[in-house]
CSV table of C-alpha atoms and ligand atoms in Angstrom, one decimal:
chain,number,residue,atom,x,y,z
A,194,MET,CA,34.7,-74.9,5.7
A,195,LYS,CA,38.3,-75.3,4.8
A,196,GLY,CA,40.8,-76.6,6.9
A,197,SER,CA,42.3,-74.4,9.1
A,198,ARG,CA,45.0,-72.0,9.3
A,199,LYS,CA,45.6,-69.8,11.9
A,200,LEU,CA,44.5,-65.6,11.4
A,201,PHE,CA,46.6,-63.2,13.9
A,202,VAL,CA,45.4,-59.9,13.4
A,203,LYS,CA,47.5,-56.4,15.0
A,204,SER,CA,45.8,-53.5,15.9
A,205,PHE,CA,47.9,-50.4,16.1
A,206,GLY,CA,45.6,-46.5,16.5
A,207,CYS,CA,41.8,-45.8,17.1
A,208,GLN,CA,38.4,-47.7,17.8
A,209,MET,CA,37.7,-47.8,14.3
A,210,ASN,CA,41.2,-50.0,13.8
A,211,VAL,CA,40.1,-52.3,16.6
A,212,TYR,CA,36.3,-52.4,14.7
A,213,ASP,CA,38.3,-52.8,11.2
A,214,SER,CA,40.2,-55.6,12.5
A,215,GLN,CA,37.6,-57.7,14.0
A,216,ARG,CA,35.3,-57.6,10.8
A,217,MET,CA,38.7,-58.3,8.9
A,218,ALA,CA,38.0,-61.6,10.7
A,219,ASP,CA,34.6,-62.5,10.3
A,220,THR,CA,35.5,-61.8,6.7
A,221,LEU,CA,38.2,-64.5,6.1
A,222,ALA,CA,36.6,-66.6,8.7
A,223,PRO,CA,34.7,-68.4,5.5
A,224,ALA,CA,37.9,-69.1,3.8
A,225,GLY,CA,39.1,-71.2,7.5
A,226,TYR,CA,41.4,-69.0,9.0
A,227,VAL,CA,40.5,-69.1,12.7
A,228,GLU,CA,42.1,-66.0,15.4
A,229,THR,CA,44.9,-67.2,17.0
A,230,ALA,CA,46.5,-65.0,20.0
A,231,THR,CA,50.1,-64.2,18.6
A,232,ALA,CA,51.8,-64.2,15.7
A,233,ASP,CA,54.4,-67.4,16.2
A,234,ASP,CA,52.1,-70.3,15.4
A,235,ALA,CA,50.4,-67.3,12.1
A,236,ASP,CA,49.5,-68.5,8.4
A,237,LEU,CA,48.9,-64.8,8.0
A,238,VAL,CA,49.5,-61.9,9.7
A,239,ILE,CA,48.0,-58.8,9.4
A,240,LEU,CA,49.0,-55.5,10.5
A,241,ASN,CA,46.3,-53.1,11.1
A,242,THR,CA,47.7,-49.8,10.8
A,243,CYS,CA,47.6,-45.4,11.9
A,244,HIS,CA,49.1,-43.1,10.1
A,245,ILE,CA,47.3,-39.9,12.6
A,246,ARG,CA,50.6,-39.4,14.5
A,247,GLU,CA,54.6,-39.7,14.8
A,248,LYS,CA,56.1,-41.7,12.3
A,249,ALA,CA,53.8,-44.1,11.9
A,250,ALA,CA,55.1,-45.0,8.8
A,251,GLU,CA,58.5,-46.0,10.0
A,252,LYS,CA,57.0,-47.8,13.0
A,253,ILE,CA,55.4,-50.3,10.8
A,254,TYR,CA,58.7,-50.7,8.7
A,255,SER,CA,59.9,-51.6,12.1
A,256,GLU,CA,57.3,-53.8,13.2
A,257,LEU,CA,58.0,-55.4,9.5
A,258,GLY,CA,61.4,-56.0,9.9
A,259,ARG,CA,59.5,-58.2,13.0
A,260,VAL,CA,57.3,-60.5,11.4
A,261,ARG,CA,60.5,-61.1,8.8
A,262,ARG,CA,62.2,-62.7,10.8
A,263,LEU,CA,58.8,-65.1,11.8
A,264,LYS,CA,58.3,-65.8,8.3
A,265,GLU,CA,61.7,-67.1,8.2
A,266,ALA,CA,61.1,-69.5,10.9
A,267,ALA,CA,58.3,-70.3,9.3
A,268,ALA,CA,59.8,-71.5,6.3
A,269,ALA,CA,62.4,-73.2,8.0
A,270,ASP,CA,59.7,-75.3,9.1
A,271,GLY,CA,58.4,-75.4,5.6
A,272,ARG,CA,55.6,-73.1,6.6
A,273,ARG,CA,54.5,-70.3,4.4
A,274,LEU,CA,53.6,-67.3,6.6
A,275,LEU,CA,51.4,-64.5,5.0
A,276,ILE,CA,52.2,-60.9,6.0
A,277,ALA,CA,49.3,-57.8,4.9
A,278,VAL,CA,49.4,-54.2,5.8
A,279,ALA,CA,45.8,-53.0,6.1
A,280,GLY,CA,45.0,-49.6,7.4
A,281,CYS,CA,45.9,-46.2,6.8
A,282,VAL,CA,49.3,-46.9,6.2
A,283,ALA,CA,48.4,-48.8,3.6
A,284,GLN,CA,46.1,-46.3,2.5
A,285,ALA,CA,48.6,-43.6,2.1
A,286,GLU,CA,51.7,-45.8,1.2
A,287,GLY,CA,50.0,-48.5,-1.5
A,288,GLU,CA,52.9,-50.0,-3.9
A,289,GLU,CA,55.8,-48.6,-1.7
A,290,ILE,CA,55.0,-50.6,1.5
A,291,ILE,CA,56.3,-53.7,-1.1
A,292,ARG,CA,59.3,-52.0,-2.8
A,293,ARG,CA,60.2,-51.1,0.6
A,294,ALA,CA,59.6,-54.4,2.5
A,295,PRO,CA,59.2,-57.0,0.0
A,296,VAL,CA,58.6,-59.7,3.0
A,297,VAL,CA,54.8,-58.5,2.3
A,298,ASP,CA,52.0,-60.2,0.5
A,299,VAL,CA,49.5,-57.9,0.3
A,300,VAL,CA,48.7,-54.2,0.7
A,301,VAL,CA,44.9,-53.4,1.6
A,302,GLY,CA,43.4,-50.0,2.2
A,303,SER,CA,40.7,-49.5,5.0
A,304,GLN,CA,37.9,-49.1,2.0
A,305,ASN,CA,38.2,-52.4,0.5
A,306,TYR,CA,38.5,-55.7,3.3
A,307,HIS,CA,35.3,-57.0,1.9
A,308,ARG,CA,38.3,-58.2,-1.1
A,309,LEU,CA,40.6,-59.7,1.7
A,310,PRO,CA,39.5,-63.4,1.3
A,311,ASP,CA,40.2,-63.2,-2.9
A,312,LEU,CA,43.2,-61.0,-2.0
A,313,VAL,CA,44.3,-63.7,0.4
A,314,ALA,CA,43.9,-66.1,-1.8
A,315,CYS,CA,46.0,-64.6,-4.6
A,316,ALA,CA,48.8,-64.5,-2.0
A,317,GLU,CA,47.9,-68.0,-1.2
A,318,ARG,CA,49.6,-68.9,-5.1
A,319,GLY,CA,52.2,-67.1,-4.9
A,320,GLY,CA,51.3,-63.8,-6.3
A,321,LYS,CA,51.5,-60.2,-4.4
A,322,VAL,CA,48.3,-57.7,-4.7
A,323,VAL,CA,48.0,-53.7,-3.2
A,324,ASP,CA,44.1,-53.3,-3.2
A,325,THR,CA,44.1,-49.3,-2.7
A,326,ASP,CA,41.0,-48.3,-4.4
A,327,PHE,CA,38.8,-46.0,-3.2
A,328,PRO,CA,35.3,-48.0,-4.6
A,329,VAL,CA,32.3,-46.3,-4.8
A,330,ASP,CA,30.0,-49.4,-3.4
A,331,ASP,CA,29.3,-50.0,0.5
A,332,LYS,CA,32.8,-51.8,2.2
A,333,PHE,CA,30.0,-52.2,4.9
A,334,ASP,CA,27.6,-54.1,2.8
A,335,HIS,CA,30.1,-56.9,1.6
A,336,LEU,CA,32.1,-57.5,5.2
A,337,ALA,CA,31.0,-60.6,7.0
A,338,ALA,CA,28.5,-60.3,10.0
A,339,PRO,CA,30.2,-61.2,13.1
A,340,SER,CA,29.1,-65.3,14.0
A,341,ARG,CA,27.6,-65.5,17.1
A,342,ALA,CA,30.2,-67.3,18.9
A,343,ALA,CA,32.7,-64.7,17.6
A,344,THR,CA,30.4,-61.7,19.5
A,345,ARG,CA,30.0,-63.9,22.4
A,346,ALA,CA,33.7,-64.2,22.3
A,347,ARG,CA,33.7,-60.4,22.3
A,348,GLY,CA,32.3,-59.2,25.6
A,349,VAL,CA,29.0,-56.9,26.7
A,350,SER,CA,30.9,-54.1,25.3
A,351,ALA,CA,31.1,-53.5,21.1
A,352,PHE,CA,32.2,-50.7,18.7
A,353,VAL,CA,29.8,-50.4,15.8
A,354,THR,CA,31.0,-48.4,13.0
A,355,VAL,CA,28.2,-46.0,12.0
A,356,GLN,CA,30.3,-43.3,9.9
A,357,GLU,CA,33.7,-43.1,8.0
A,358,GLY,CA,35.6,-40.6,6.8
A,359,CYS,CA,36.0,-37.0,7.1
A,360,ASP,CA,35.3,-33.3,5.0
A,361,LYS,CA,36.4,-31.1,8.0
A,362,PHE,CA,40.0,-30.5,6.8
A,363,CYS,CA,41.3,-29.7,9.7
A,364,THR,CA,44.8,-28.5,8.8
A,365,PHE,CA,46.9,-31.1,10.7
A,366,CYS,CA,45.1,-34.2,10.1
A,367,VAL,CA,45.4,-36.8,7.6
A,368,VAL,CA,41.9,-38.5,7.9
A,369,PRO,CA,40.0,-37.1,5.4
A,370,TYR,CA,43.4,-38.4,2.9
A,371,THR,CA,43.3,-41.5,4.6
A,372,ARG,CA,40.0,-42.4,4.6
A,373,GLY,CA,37.5,-40.6,2.9
A,374,SER,CA,35.3,-38.4,2.8
A,375,GLU,CA,32.2,-38.5,4.8
A,376,SER,CA,30.1,-41.4,4.4
A,377,SER,CA,27.3,-42.9,7.0
A,378,ARG,CA,26.0,-46.3,6.9
A,379,PRO,CA,21.9,-46.9,6.6
A,380,VAL,CA,20.3,-46.9,9.7
A,381,GLY,CA,18.3,-50.8,8.5
A,382,LYS,CA,22.2,-52.0,8.3
A,383,VAL,CA,23.0,-50.6,12.2
A,384,LEU,CA,20.3,-50.8,13.7
A,385,ALA,CA,20.3,-55.1,12.5
A,386,GLU,CA,24.4,-55.0,14.0
A,387,VAL,CA,23.4,-53.2,17.1
A,388,GLU,CA,20.0,-56.3,17.4
A,389,ARG,CA,22.7,-58.9,16.6
A,390,LEU,CA,24.7,-57.4,19.3
A,391,ALA,CA,22.1,-57.5,21.8
A,392,ASP,CA,21.1,-61.1,21.0
A,393,ALA,CA,24.8,-62.1,21.6
A,394,GLY,CA,25.1,-60.8,24.9
A,395,VAL,CA,26.1,-57.0,24.3
A,396,ARG,CA,24.7,-54.5,26.7
A,397,GLU,CA,26.5,-51.8,25.9
A,398,VAL,CA,27.1,-50.0,22.2
A,399,THR,CA,29.6,-47.2,21.3
A,400,LEU,CA,28.6,-45.9,17.7
A,401,ILE,CA,32.2,-45.0,16.2
A,402,GLY,CA,32.7,-43.0,13.0
A,403,GLN,CA,36.4,-40.2,12.9
A,404,ASN,CA,33.3,-37.6,13.1
A,405,VAL,CA,30.2,-39.3,14.1
A,406,ASN,CA,28.3,-36.7,15.0
A,407,ALA,CA,27.4,-35.9,11.2
A,408,TYR,CA,26.2,-38.9,10.8
A,409,HIS,CA,23.5,-38.7,8.2
A,410,GLY,CA,22.5,-42.6,7.1
A,411,GLU,CA,19.6,-42.8,5.3
A,412,GLY,CA,16.8,-44.0,7.0
A,413,PRO,CA,13.6,-46.2,6.7
A,414,ASP,CA,11.9,-43.5,5.2
A,415,ARG,CA,14.9,-42.8,2.8
A,416,ARG,CA,15.1,-40.1,4.2
A,417,PRO,CA,18.9,-38.6,6.0
A,418,TRP,CA,18.5,-39.6,9.8
A,419,SER,CA,20.4,-37.7,12.4
A,420,LEU,CA,22.6,-39.3,15.1
A,421,ALA,CA,19.8,-38.2,17.6
A,422,ARG,CA,17.4,-40.1,15.7
A,423,LEU,CA,19.2,-42.9,15.1
A,424,LEU,CA,20.3,-43.1,19.1
A,425,GLY,CA,16.8,-42.8,19.6
A,426,ARG,CA,15.8,-45.7,18.0
A,427,LEU,CA,18.5,-47.6,18.8
A,428,ALA,CA,17.6,-46.8,22.8
A,429,THR,CA,14.3,-49.3,22.1
A,430,VAL,CA,16.4,-51.9,21.3
A,431,PRO,CA,15.4,-54.9,24.2
A,432,GLY,CA,19.4,-55.5,25.6
A,433,ILE,CA,21.1,-52.9,25.2
A,434,GLU,CA,21.4,-51.2,28.2
A,435,ARG,CA,23.8,-48.2,27.3
A,436,LEU,CA,24.8,-45.9,24.2
A,437,ARG,CA,28.0,-43.7,23.6
A,438,TYR,CA,29.2,-42.5,20.2
A,439,THR,CA,32.8,-41.1,19.2
A,440,THR,CA,34.4,-39.2,18.0
A,441,SER,CA,32.0,-36.0,17.7
A,442,HIS,CA,33.4,-32.4,16.0
A,443,PRO,CA,32.3,-29.5,18.8
A,444,ARG,CA,30.8,-27.7,15.5
A,445,ASP,CA,28.7,-30.4,15.0
A,446,MET,CA,26.5,-30.7,17.8
A,447,ASP,CA,23.4,-29.9,16.9
A,448,ASP,CA,20.3,-29.2,18.9
A,449,ASP,CA,18.9,-31.9,18.6
A,450,LEU,CA,22.1,-34.3,20.1
A,451,ILE,CA,22.4,-31.9,22.8
A,452,ALA,CA,18.4,-32.9,23.3
A,453,ALA,CA,19.0,-36.6,23.3
A,454,HIS,CA,21.5,-36.4,26.4
A,455,ARG,CA,18.1,-35.0,28.5
A,456,GLU,CA,16.0,-37.5,26.5
A,457,VAL,CA,17.4,-40.6,26.1
A,458,PRO,CA,18.8,-42.6,29.7
A,459,ARG,CA,20.5,-44.6,28.5
A,460,LEU,CA,22.8,-42.5,27.0
A,461,MET,CA,25.7,-42.8,28.7
A,462,PRO,CA,26.8,-39.2,30.2
A,463,GLN,CA,29.8,-38.8,29.0
A,464,LEU,CA,30.9,-37.1,26.0
A,465,HIS,CA,34.5,-37.1,23.7
A,466,LEU,CA,34.3,-33.5,22.9
A,467,PRO,CA,38.1,-32.6,21.2
A,468,VAL,CA,38.7,-29.4,21.2
A,469,GLN,CA,42.3,-29.6,20.6
A,470,SER,CA,43.3,-25.6,21.8
A,471,GLY,CA,42.4,-23.0,23.5
A,472,SER,CA,43.4,-20.4,21.4
A,473,ASP,CA,41.3,-18.9,18.9
A,474,HIS,CA,44.6,-18.0,16.7
A,475,VAL,CA,45.7,-21.6,17.0
A,476,LEU,CA,42.2,-22.9,16.1
A,477,ALA,CA,41.8,-20.6,13.3
A,478,ALA,CA,44.8,-21.8,11.9
A,479,MET,CA,44.1,-25.4,12.5
A,480,ASN,CA,40.9,-25.0,10.2
A,481,ARG,CA,38.5,-26.2,13.2
A,482,ARG,CA,35.5,-23.7,11.9
A,483,HIS,CA,34.6,-22.9,15.8
A,484,THR,CA,36.3,-20.3,18.4
A,485,ARG,CA,36.8,-21.3,22.2
A,486,ALA,CA,33.7,-19.2,23.1
A,487,ASP,CA,31.6,-21.3,20.6
A,488,TYR,CA,33.3,-24.8,22.6
A,489,LEU,CA,32.1,-23.2,25.7
A,490,ASP,CA,29.0,-22.6,24.3
A,491,VAL,CA,28.0,-26.1,23.4
A,492,VAL,CA,29.6,-27.3,26.8
A,493,ARG,CA,27.2,-25.1,28.7
A,494,ARG,CA,24.1,-26.2,26.3
A,495,LEU,CA,25.2,-30.0,26.8
A,496,ARG,CA,25.6,-29.1,30.9
A,497,GLN,CA,22.2,-27.3,30.8
A,498,ALA,CA,20.9,-30.7,29.3
A,499,ARG,CA,22.4,-33.3,31.3
A,500,PRO,CA,24.0,-31.8,34.7
A,501,ASP,CA,26.2,-34.9,35.2
A,502,ILE,CA,27.7,-35.1,31.9
A,503,ALA,CA,32.0,-35.8,32.2
A,504,LEU,CA,33.4,-34.4,29.5
A,505,THR,CA,37.1,-35.4,27.5
A,506,SER,CA,38.9,-34.2,24.9
A,507,ASP,CA,42.5,-34.4,22.5
A,508,PHE,CA,45.0,-31.7,22.6
A,509,ILE,CA,47.6,-30.7,20.2
A,510,VAL,CA,50.6,-29.1,21.3
A,511,GLY,CA,53.0,-27.0,19.6
A,512,PHE,CA,51.0,-26.6,16.4
A,513,PRO,CA,52.8,-24.1,13.9
A,514,GLY,CA,52.7,-20.6,15.1
A,515,GLU,CA,51.8,-21.7,18.4
A,516,THR,CA,52.9,-19.4,21.0
A,517,GLU,CA,53.6,-19.5,24.9
A,518,SER,CA,50.4,-17.3,25.1
A,519,ASP,CA,48.2,-19.6,23.1
A,520,PHE,CA,49.6,-22.9,25.1
A,521,ALA,CA,48.5,-20.7,28.2
A,522,ALA,CA,44.8,-20.3,26.4
A,523,THR,CA,44.9,-24.4,26.4
A,524,LEU,CA,46.0,-24.7,30.3
A,525,ASP,CA,43.6,-22.5,31.4
A,526,LEU,CA,40.9,-24.3,29.1
A,527,VAL,CA,41.4,-27.2,30.8
A,528,GLY,CA,40.5,-25.9,34.3
A,529,VAL,CA,37.6,-24.2,33.1
A,530,ILE,CA,36.1,-27.1,31.6
A,531,GLY,CA,36.9,-29.4,34.1
A,532,TYR,CA,37.9,-32.6,32.1
A,533,SER,CA,37.0,-36.3,33.3
A,534,GLY,CA,40.8,-36.7,31.5
A,535,ALA,CA,42.1,-36.3,28.1
A,536,PHE,CA,44.8,-37.0,25.8
A,537,SER,CA,47.2,-34.9,24.6
A,538,PHE,CA,50.3,-35.0,22.1
A,539,LYS,CA,52.7,-33.0,20.1
A,540,TYR,CA,51.8,-31.8,17.1
A,541,SER,CA,53.3,-33.9,14.3
A,542,ALA,CA,53.6,-32.9,10.3
A,543,ARG,CA,52.2,-34.9,8.6
A,544,PRO,CA,53.1,-34.8,5.0
A,545,GLY,CA,50.6,-33.5,2.1
A,546,THR,CA,48.6,-31.9,5.1
A,547,PRO,CA,48.4,-27.7,5.4
A,548,GLY,CA,50.3,-27.3,8.3
A,549,ALA,CA,53.1,-29.6,6.8
A,550,ASP,CA,53.9,-27.0,5.2
A,551,MET,CA,53.6,-24.0,7.4
A,552,SER,CA,56.3,-21.9,8.5
A,553,GLU,CA,56.7,-20.8,12.7
A,554,GLN,CA,57.3,-24.8,13.2
A,555,VAL,CA,57.2,-25.4,17.0
A,556,ASP,CA,60.9,-26.8,18.0
A,557,GLU,CA,60.9,-30.2,20.1
A,558,ALA,CA,61.7,-29.1,23.2
A,559,THR,CA,59.5,-26.4,23.2
A,560,LYS,CA,57.0,-28.7,22.4
A,561,ALA,CA,57.9,-31.8,24.6
A,562,ASP,CA,57.9,-28.9,27.4
A,563,ARG,CA,54.0,-28.1,26.8
A,564,LEU,CA,53.1,-31.8,26.4
A,565,ARG,CA,54.7,-32.3,30.2
A,566,ARG,CA,52.9,-29.4,31.4
A,567,LEU,CA,49.5,-30.0,29.3
A,568,GLN,CA,49.2,-33.5,30.8
A,569,GLU,CA,49.9,-32.3,34.6
A,570,ALA,CA,47.0,-30.5,34.7
A,571,ILE,CA,45.0,-32.5,32.8
A,572,ASP,CA,46.0,-35.3,35.5
A,573,ARG,CA,44.7,-32.9,37.9
A,574,CYS,CA,41.9,-31.9,36.0
A,575,GLN,CA,41.0,-36.4,36.5
A,576,ALA,CA,41.8,-36.8,40.0
A,577,THR,CA,39.6,-33.9,40.9
A,578,PHE,CA,36.6,-35.8,39.0
A,579,ASN,CA,37.3,-38.9,40.2
A,580,ARG,CA,37.8,-37.8,43.7
A,581,ARG,CA,34.3,-36.3,43.5
A,582,CYS,CA,32.9,-39.2,42.7
A,583,LEU,CA,33.6,-40.9,46.2
A,584,GLY,CA,30.9,-41.7,48.2
A,585,ARG,CA,28.7,-42.0,45.5
A,586,THR,CA,26.3,-45.2,44.4
A,587,PHE,CA,25.9,-45.3,40.3
A,588,PRO,CA,25.2,-48.5,37.9
A,589,VAL,CA,28.5,-49.6,36.9
A,590,LEU,CA,28.2,-52.5,33.8
A,591,PHE,CA,30.6,-55.8,35.1
A,592,GLU,CA,32.4,-56.8,32.3
A,593,ARG,CA,35.6,-58.7,32.7
A,594,PRO,CA,37.3,-60.8,36.2
A,595,GLY,CA,39.5,-58.3,37.6
A,596,ARG,CA,43.2,-58.9,39.0
A,597,HIS,CA,42.0,-60.7,42.3
A,598,ALA,CA,40.2,-63.7,42.2
A,599,GLY,CA,36.3,-62.6,43.7
A,600,GLN,CA,37.0,-59.2,41.7
A,601,LEU,CA,35.3,-57.9,38.4
A,602,VAL,CA,35.8,-54.8,36.8
A,603,GLY,CA,33.4,-52.6,35.2
A,604,ARG,CA,32.5,-49.3,34.2
A,605,SER,CA,30.4,-46.0,35.5
A,606,PRO,CA,28.5,-44.1,33.3
A,607,TYR,CA,31.5,-41.6,33.0
A,608,LEU,CA,33.4,-44.9,31.3
A,609,GLN,CA,36.0,-44.8,34.5
A,610,PRO,CA,36.8,-48.7,35.5
A,611,VAL,CA,35.5,-49.7,38.5
A,612,GLN,CA,37.0,-52.2,40.8
A,613,VAL,CA,34.5,-54.5,42.8
A,614,GLU,CA,34.7,-57.4,44.8
A,615,ALA,CA,31.7,-59.6,42.7
A,616,PRO,CA,30.4,-62.5,42.2
A,617,ALA,CA,31.2,-63.9,38.4
A,618,ALA,CA,27.7,-64.0,37.5
A,619,LEU,CA,27.2,-60.3,38.0
A,620,ILE,CA,29.4,-60.2,34.0
A,621,GLY,CA,26.9,-58.5,32.4
A,622,GLU,CA,24.8,-57.3,34.5
A,623,ILE,CA,24.5,-53.6,35.6
A,624,ALA,CA,24.5,-53.5,39.3
A,625,ALA,CA,24.7,-50.6,41.9
A,626,VAL,CA,27.8,-49.7,43.5
A,627,THR,CA,29.5,-47.3,46.0
A,628,VAL,CA,32.7,-45.9,45.7
A,629,THR,CA,35.1,-46.3,48.5
A,630,GLU,CA,38.1,-45.5,46.8
A,631,VAL,CA,39.8,-43.7,44.1
A,632,ALA,CA,42.5,-44.0,42.2
A,633,SER,CA,44.3,-41.9,39.3
A,634,ASN,CA,43.0,-43.8,37.0
A,635,SER,CA,40.2,-45.8,38.5
A,636,LEU,CA,38.4,-46.5,41.3
A,637,PHE,CA,37.7,-49.4,43.8
A,638,GLY,CA,34.0,-49.7,45.1
A,639,ALA,CA,31.1,-51.8,46.9
A,640,LEU,CA,28.1,-53.2,45.7
A,641,ALA,CA,25.3,-51.0,47.2
A,642,ASP,CA,22.0,-52.3,48.8
A,643,ALA,CA,20.1,-49.1,47.5
A,644,PRO,CA,19.7,-48.6,43.5
A,645,ALA,CA,22.4,-46.2,42.0
A,646,GLN,CA,20.9,-42.7,42.4
A,647,LYS,CA,22.1,-40.2,39.8
A,648,PRO,CA,24.9,-38.1,40.8
A,649,ALA,CA,25.4,-34.3,40.2
A,650,LEU,CA,29.1,-34.0,39.5
A,651,VAL,CA,29.1,-30.7,37.2
A,652,GLY,CA,32.5,-29.3,36.7
A,653,ALA,CA,33.6,-26.0,37.4
A,654,GLY,CA,33.1,-22.7,35.4
A,655,ALA,CA,31.6,-22.9,31.7
B,940,5AD,N1,49.5,-33.9,14.7
B,940,5AD,C1,49.6,-34.1,16.3
B,940,5AD,N2,48.1,-35.0,16.8
B,940,5AD,C2,47.2,-35.5,15.9
B,940,5AD,N3,45.7,-35.6,16.0
B,940,5AD,C3,45.4,-35.7,15.1
B,940,5AD,N4,46.2,-35.9,13.7
B,940,5AD,C4,47.9,-35.5,14.6
B,940,5AD,C5,48.8,-34.7,14.2
B,940,5AD,N5,49.1,-34.6,13.0
B,940,5AD,C6,45.5,-36.0,17.4
B,940,5AD,C7,44.0,-35.0,17.4
B,940,5AD,C8,43.0,-35.9,17.3
B,940,5AD,C9,43.7,-37.4,18.0
B,940,5AD,C10,42.8,-38.6,17.2
B,940,5AD,O1,44.7,-37.5,16.8
B,940,5AD,O2,43.9,-34.9,18.9
B,940,5AD,O3,42.0,-35.3,18.3
B,941,SF4,FE1,41.0,-35.4,11.4
B,941,SF4,FE2,38.5,-34.5,13.0
B,941,SF4,FE3,39.8,-32.7,11.9
B,941,SF4,FE4,37.9,-34.4,10.5
B,941,SF4,S1,37.5,-33.2,11.9
B,941,SF4,S2,39.9,-33.4,9.9
B,941,SF4,S3,39.1,-36.2,11.6
B,941,SF4,S4,40.5,-34.1,12.9
């Protein structure tokens, strides 16, 4: 290993970026880069950017303004600070980034992280490099596997990318353009990574992909495997107690995947299933390829398979053409489904997507008003869901120390954070906890003597 240099990676956006940031750090480790907790003493700062909403590119340029001052301070100290921009803004903007922010040394698109050591070496020699091609080879074949130590430091719950890109082309979304078309990692590669994580103490794995349930990776039999089949196989890996997957498209919730929620006990009873809108008119304009009734039917079948399944969603308000009655249908759907939580966003026109050119754009004030009303409805739903947990006993996976001495924070099967007085030795373990108190975003509980029972938390309607 060469002399050590310090690397700071700042992630914006989704879990896939967090995962990619870790893999970038792993890939740069053999070149002597060790992760540091702040940008202040770094030799290389990577901004791993997100392009999905709002003025993402503008945010990155103002972040680069701050980093420029760090670069100047480092130069005054006789040190050289290298700056790289990665992720979806890098993919979308390419060379434009260096033109607008000459402080940047490397621009690397989301498919090219395995080339980082070469790109950084070039920048160390004083060059400026931009690499945003979509290569034909699989970046995962070239990215370094995390070391045991790196994996340990990352805790008991880990993310594993199994699928990337999207072919759905919802009319508001940049993902098909920034992450490219859908591709799945082969089963063998995913399995090897999950086995390595289990070996290093990971107990919970969340499979991630922009459209994860469209997974069709090549299996050991050289045939494409569905996500259901992959989950079934991963559930047999010793040490992996919990499996989750995100983010799913309602159209790709096939019978096998729904059945997996009945048949694979390690598959946790929680699903993020974005619907975006409750109005058929808006769903059609968004090119979601499903109706409100289709969505309700998927939810009904999921609840038949796993009665206690908790659902979360994403919503967009103020999509072009959304009327007050379309919005009322969205509010109504929130109540009908009884979500355990949801994210909601004001529509933001993304250049290059069909939505950006649609007439009938909704004004800002209306968007802000609808967002507020939707968030209130979601908060009420979440509070109801949490209240139903009071007095119940369920298994909690302990992840880390809590805010107060003697407390640990874990996760319920439904992904709620749970704070419990418990010995530190329980980190990485699953123990039965009885919920004694409920707050808006987390639960409080006590270790139970009895083993956890399976609760029934069926929401209203659907
Ligand atoms: N405007 C607002 N929200 C968006 N999302 C994606 N694109 C946009 C956009 N242009 C939201 C969707 C998606 C989540 C990840 O981000 O709700 O599910
Ligand atoms: Fe974007 Fe998801 Fe639609 Fe694909 S399915 S275009 S990632 S919102």
